[in-house]
Coordinates of C-alpha atoms in Angstrom, one line a residue:
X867 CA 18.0 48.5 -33.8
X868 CA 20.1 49.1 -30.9
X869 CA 23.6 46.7 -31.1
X870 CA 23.4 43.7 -28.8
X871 CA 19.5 43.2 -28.8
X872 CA 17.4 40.6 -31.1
X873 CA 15.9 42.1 -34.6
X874 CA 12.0 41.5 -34.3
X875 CA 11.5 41.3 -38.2
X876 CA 14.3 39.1 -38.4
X877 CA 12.5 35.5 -38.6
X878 CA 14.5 32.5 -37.8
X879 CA 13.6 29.7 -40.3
X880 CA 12.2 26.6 -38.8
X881 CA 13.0 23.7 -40.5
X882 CA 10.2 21.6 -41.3
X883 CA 11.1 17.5 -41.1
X884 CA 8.6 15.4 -43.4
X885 CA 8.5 11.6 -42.9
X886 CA 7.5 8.8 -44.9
X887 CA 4.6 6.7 -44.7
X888 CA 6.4 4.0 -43.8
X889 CA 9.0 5.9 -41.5
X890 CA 5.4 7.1 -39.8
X891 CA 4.1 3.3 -39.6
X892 CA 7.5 2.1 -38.0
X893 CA 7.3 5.2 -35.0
X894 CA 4.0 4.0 -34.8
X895 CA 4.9 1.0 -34.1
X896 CA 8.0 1.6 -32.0
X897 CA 5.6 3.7 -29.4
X898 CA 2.8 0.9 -29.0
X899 CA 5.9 -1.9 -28.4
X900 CA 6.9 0.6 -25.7
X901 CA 3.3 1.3 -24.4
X902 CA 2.6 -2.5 -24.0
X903 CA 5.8 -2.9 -22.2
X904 CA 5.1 0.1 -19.8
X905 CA 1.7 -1.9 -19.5
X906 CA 3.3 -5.2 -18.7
X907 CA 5.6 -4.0 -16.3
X908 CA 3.0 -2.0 -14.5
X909 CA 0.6 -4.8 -13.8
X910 CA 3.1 -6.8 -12.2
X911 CA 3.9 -3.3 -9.9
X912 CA 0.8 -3.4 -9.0
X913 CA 0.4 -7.0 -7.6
X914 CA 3.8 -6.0 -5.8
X915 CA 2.7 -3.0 -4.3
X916 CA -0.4 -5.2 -3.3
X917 CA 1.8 -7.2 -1.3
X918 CA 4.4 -4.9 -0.2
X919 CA 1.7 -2.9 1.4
X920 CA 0.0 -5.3 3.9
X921 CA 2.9 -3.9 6.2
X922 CA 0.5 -1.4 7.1
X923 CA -2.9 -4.3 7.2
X924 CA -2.5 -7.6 7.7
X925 CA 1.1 -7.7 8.6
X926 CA 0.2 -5.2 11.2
X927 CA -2.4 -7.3 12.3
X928 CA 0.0 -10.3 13.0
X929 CA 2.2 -8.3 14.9
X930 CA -1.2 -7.8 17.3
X931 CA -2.5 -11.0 17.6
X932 CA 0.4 -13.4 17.8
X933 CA 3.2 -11.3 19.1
X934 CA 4.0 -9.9 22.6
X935 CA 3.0 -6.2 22.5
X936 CA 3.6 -5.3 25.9
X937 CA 7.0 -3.7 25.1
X938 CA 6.2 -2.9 21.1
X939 CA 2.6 -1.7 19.5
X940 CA 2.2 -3.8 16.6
X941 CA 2.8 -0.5 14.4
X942 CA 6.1 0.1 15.4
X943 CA 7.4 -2.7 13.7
X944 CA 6.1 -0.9 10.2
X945 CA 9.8 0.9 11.0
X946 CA 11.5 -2.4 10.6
X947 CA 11.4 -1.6 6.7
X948 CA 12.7 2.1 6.4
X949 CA 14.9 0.8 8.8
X950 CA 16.5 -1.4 6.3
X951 CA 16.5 0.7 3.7
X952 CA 18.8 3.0 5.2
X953 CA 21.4 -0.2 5.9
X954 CA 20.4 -2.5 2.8
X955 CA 20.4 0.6 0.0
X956 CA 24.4 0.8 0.0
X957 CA 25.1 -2.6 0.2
X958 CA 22.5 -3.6 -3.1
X959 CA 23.8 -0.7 -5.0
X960 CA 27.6 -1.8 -4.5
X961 CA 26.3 -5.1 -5.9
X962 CA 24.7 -3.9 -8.4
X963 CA 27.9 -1.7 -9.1
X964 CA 30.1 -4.0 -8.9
X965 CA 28.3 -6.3 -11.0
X966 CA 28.4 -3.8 -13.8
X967 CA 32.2 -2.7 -13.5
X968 CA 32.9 -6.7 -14.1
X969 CA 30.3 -6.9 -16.8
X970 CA 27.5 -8.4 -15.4
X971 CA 24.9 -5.9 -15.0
X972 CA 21.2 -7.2 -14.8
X973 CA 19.2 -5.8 -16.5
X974 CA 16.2 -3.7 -15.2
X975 CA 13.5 -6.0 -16.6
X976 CA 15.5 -8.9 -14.6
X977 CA 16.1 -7.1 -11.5
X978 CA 12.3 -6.5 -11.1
X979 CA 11.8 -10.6 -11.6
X980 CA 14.0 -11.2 -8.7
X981 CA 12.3 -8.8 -6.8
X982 CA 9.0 -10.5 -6.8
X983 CA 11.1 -13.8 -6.5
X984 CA 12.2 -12.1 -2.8
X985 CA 8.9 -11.2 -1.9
X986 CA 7.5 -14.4 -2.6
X987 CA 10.4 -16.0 -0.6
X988 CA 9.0 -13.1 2.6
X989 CA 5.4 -14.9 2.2
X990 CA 6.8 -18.5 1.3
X991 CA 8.8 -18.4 5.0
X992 CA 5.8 -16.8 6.4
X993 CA 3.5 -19.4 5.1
X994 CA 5.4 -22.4 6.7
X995 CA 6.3 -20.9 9.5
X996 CA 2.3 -20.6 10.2
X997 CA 1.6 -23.9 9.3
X998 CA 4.1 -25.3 11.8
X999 CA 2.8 -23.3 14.5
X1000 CA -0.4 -24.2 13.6
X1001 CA -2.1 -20.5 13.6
X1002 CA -6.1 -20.4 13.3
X1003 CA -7.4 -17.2 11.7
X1004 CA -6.8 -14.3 13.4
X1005 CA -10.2 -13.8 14.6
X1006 CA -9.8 -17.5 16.2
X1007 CA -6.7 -17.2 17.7
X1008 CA -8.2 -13.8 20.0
X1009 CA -11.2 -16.2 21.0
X1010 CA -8.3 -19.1 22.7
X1011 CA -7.7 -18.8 26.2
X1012 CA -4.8 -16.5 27.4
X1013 CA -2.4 -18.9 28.7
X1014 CA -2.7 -20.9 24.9
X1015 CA -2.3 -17.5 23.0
X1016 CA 0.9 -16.8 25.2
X1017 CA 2.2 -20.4 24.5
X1018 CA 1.7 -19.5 20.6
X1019 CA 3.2 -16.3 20.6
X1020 CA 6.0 -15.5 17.6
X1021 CA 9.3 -14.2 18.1
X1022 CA 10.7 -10.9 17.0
X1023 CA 12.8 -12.8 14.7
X1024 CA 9.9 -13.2 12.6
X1025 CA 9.0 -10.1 11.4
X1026 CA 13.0 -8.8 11.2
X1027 CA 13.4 -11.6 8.7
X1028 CA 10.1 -10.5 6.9
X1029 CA 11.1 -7.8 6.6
X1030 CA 14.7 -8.0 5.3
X1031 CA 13.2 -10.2 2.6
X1032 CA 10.2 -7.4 1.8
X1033 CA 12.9 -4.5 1.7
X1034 CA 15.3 -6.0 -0.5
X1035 CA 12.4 -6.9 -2.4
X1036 CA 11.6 -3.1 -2.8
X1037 CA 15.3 -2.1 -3.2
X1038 CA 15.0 -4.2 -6.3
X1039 CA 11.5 -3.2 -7.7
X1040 CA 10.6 0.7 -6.5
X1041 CA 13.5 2.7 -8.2
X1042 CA 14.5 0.4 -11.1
X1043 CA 10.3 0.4 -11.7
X1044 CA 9.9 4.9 -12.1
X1045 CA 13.7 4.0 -13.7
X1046 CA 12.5 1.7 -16.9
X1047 CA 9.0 3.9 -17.2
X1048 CA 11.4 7.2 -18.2
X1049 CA 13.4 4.7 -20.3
X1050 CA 10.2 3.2 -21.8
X1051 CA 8.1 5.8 -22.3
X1052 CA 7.7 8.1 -25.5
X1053 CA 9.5 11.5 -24.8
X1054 CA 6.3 13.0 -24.9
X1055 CA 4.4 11.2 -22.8
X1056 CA 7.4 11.0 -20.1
X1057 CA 4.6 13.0 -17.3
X1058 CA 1.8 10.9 -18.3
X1059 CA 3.7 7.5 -18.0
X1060 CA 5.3 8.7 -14.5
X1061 CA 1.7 9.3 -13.7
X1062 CA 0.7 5.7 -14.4
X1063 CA 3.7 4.3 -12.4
X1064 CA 2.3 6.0 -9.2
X1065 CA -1.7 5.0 -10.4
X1066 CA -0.4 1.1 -10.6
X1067 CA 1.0 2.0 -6.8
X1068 CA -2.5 3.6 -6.2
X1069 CA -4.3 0.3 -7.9
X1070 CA -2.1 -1.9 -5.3
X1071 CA -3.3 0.0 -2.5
X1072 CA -6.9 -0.6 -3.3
X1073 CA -6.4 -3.9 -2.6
X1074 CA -4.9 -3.6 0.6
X1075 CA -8.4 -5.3 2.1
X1076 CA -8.1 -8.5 0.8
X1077 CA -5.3 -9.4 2.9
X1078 CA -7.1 -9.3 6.4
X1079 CA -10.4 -10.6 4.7
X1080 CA -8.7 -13.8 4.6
X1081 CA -6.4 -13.6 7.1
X1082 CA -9.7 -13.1 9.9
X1083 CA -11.6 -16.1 7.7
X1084 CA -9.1 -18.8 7.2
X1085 CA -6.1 -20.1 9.2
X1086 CA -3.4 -16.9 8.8
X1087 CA -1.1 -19.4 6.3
X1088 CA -4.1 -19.6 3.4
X1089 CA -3.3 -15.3 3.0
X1090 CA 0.5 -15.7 3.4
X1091 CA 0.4 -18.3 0.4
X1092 CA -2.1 -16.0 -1.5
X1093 CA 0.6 -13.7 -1.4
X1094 CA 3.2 -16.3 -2.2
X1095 CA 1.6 -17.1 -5.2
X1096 CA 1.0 -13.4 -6.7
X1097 CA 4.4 -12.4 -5.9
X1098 CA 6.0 -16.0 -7.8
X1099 CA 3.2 -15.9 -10.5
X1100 CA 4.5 -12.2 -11.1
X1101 CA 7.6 -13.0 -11.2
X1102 CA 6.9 -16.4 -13.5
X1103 CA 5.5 -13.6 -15.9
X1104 CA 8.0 -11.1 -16.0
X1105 CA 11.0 -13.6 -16.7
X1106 CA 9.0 -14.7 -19.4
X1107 CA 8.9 -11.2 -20.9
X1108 CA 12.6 -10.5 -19.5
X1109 CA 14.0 -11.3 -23.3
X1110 CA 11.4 -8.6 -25.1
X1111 CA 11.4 -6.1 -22.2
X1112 CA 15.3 -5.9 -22.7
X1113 CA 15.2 -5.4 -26.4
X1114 CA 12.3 -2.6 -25.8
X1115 CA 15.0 -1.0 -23.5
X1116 CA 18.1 -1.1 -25.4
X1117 CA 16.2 0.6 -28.5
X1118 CA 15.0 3.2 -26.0

């Protein structure tokens, strides 16, 4: 064998690592306690992603019917949220930074909660802002006379502060979410689980149609407060299972 290049009968032993029954039982264990809390975390991405999306539905649809679109197409304002992730993204991770250099980090688990606690706040200001202005369903509203739909018309103001609410929301959910799955997940099922995290997104999206079902079929408030309520329900939830989420983490 030429000097500088492997031996091929030269074997290199493998050692072989044997566990106990009850070492076995206690990884057992270990994955499903990090498996349920994938799960848990998951469903609640999933009824945010539900309500994060009807930017591109019945958000979009709002901006139609009860705002002046002679200047802006209702879709433009869709850019109102990338927007705000360029200028919100430095500003929430120097919080969070900050809050960790004093010793205050929140923890993932937490972070999500407050971030369906912002969204619902999004759909709790949209809520009574329709009910003071007194909005009929949307297919209503385009049946009213010109002159009343231009007296009922919304500001701009509305959908910038929408959507301030919605991004931070995001800023708070969307990373830290793919974040706690690599954390969570068994090492060998790191793909799989990153799979789920985008099929929870996927399962959100399915239910885009709900949103302008009931925003075309009741007065516009009833599907802002449907919203409301997923989004504080979910976060209700996931502050009940902040305590156990964390100590799934830390043993990560």
């Amino acid at each position: 064998t030429k000097k500088g290049l492997p031996n091929p009968s030269a074997k290199a032993k493998t050692e072989t690592v044997s566990y106990s029954a009850a070492e076995k039982a206690a990884m057992a264990k270990e994955i499903k306690q990090r498996m349920y809390a994938l799960f848990a975390v998951l469903g609640i991405a999933i009824f945010f992603w539900f309500s994060f999306h009807q930017n591109g539905t019945s958000m979009s649809l709002f901006a139609r019917d009860f705002m002046d679109t002679s200047s802006i197409a209702p879709e433009i304002w869709q850019a109102m949220n990338p927007c705000f992730v360029i200028l919100l993204t430095p500003i929430v991770m120097a919080i969070f930074g900050s809050l960790s250099r004093k010793g205050k980090e929140i923890s993932t688990p937490r972070k999500i909660a407050i971030g369906m606690g912002l969204a619902g706040i999004a759909y709790l200001f949209m809520t009574i802002f329709s009910l003071v202005m007194d909005y009929p369903s949307g297919t209503e509203f385009k049946n009213l006379a010109l002159s009343v739909r231009e007296g009922m018309m919304a500001g701009p103001w509305v959908l910038i502060l929408y959507y301030f609410f919605m991004t931070v929301a995001e800023l708070f959910i969307s990373p830290l979410g793919l974040s706690f799955v690599s954390k969570v997940a068994p090492k060998h099922m790191q793909g799989l689980c990153q799979g789920l995290w985008l099929g929870a997104t996927a399962v959100g999206n399915l239910l885009l149609w709900i949103g302008p079902l009931i925003y075309n079929a009741t007065p516009i408030w009833v599907a802002w407060a449907v919203f409301m309520a997923v989004c504080l329900v979910s976060m209700g939830v996931m502050f009940g299972m902040v305590k156990w989420l964390e100590r799934v983490t830390s043993e990560s």
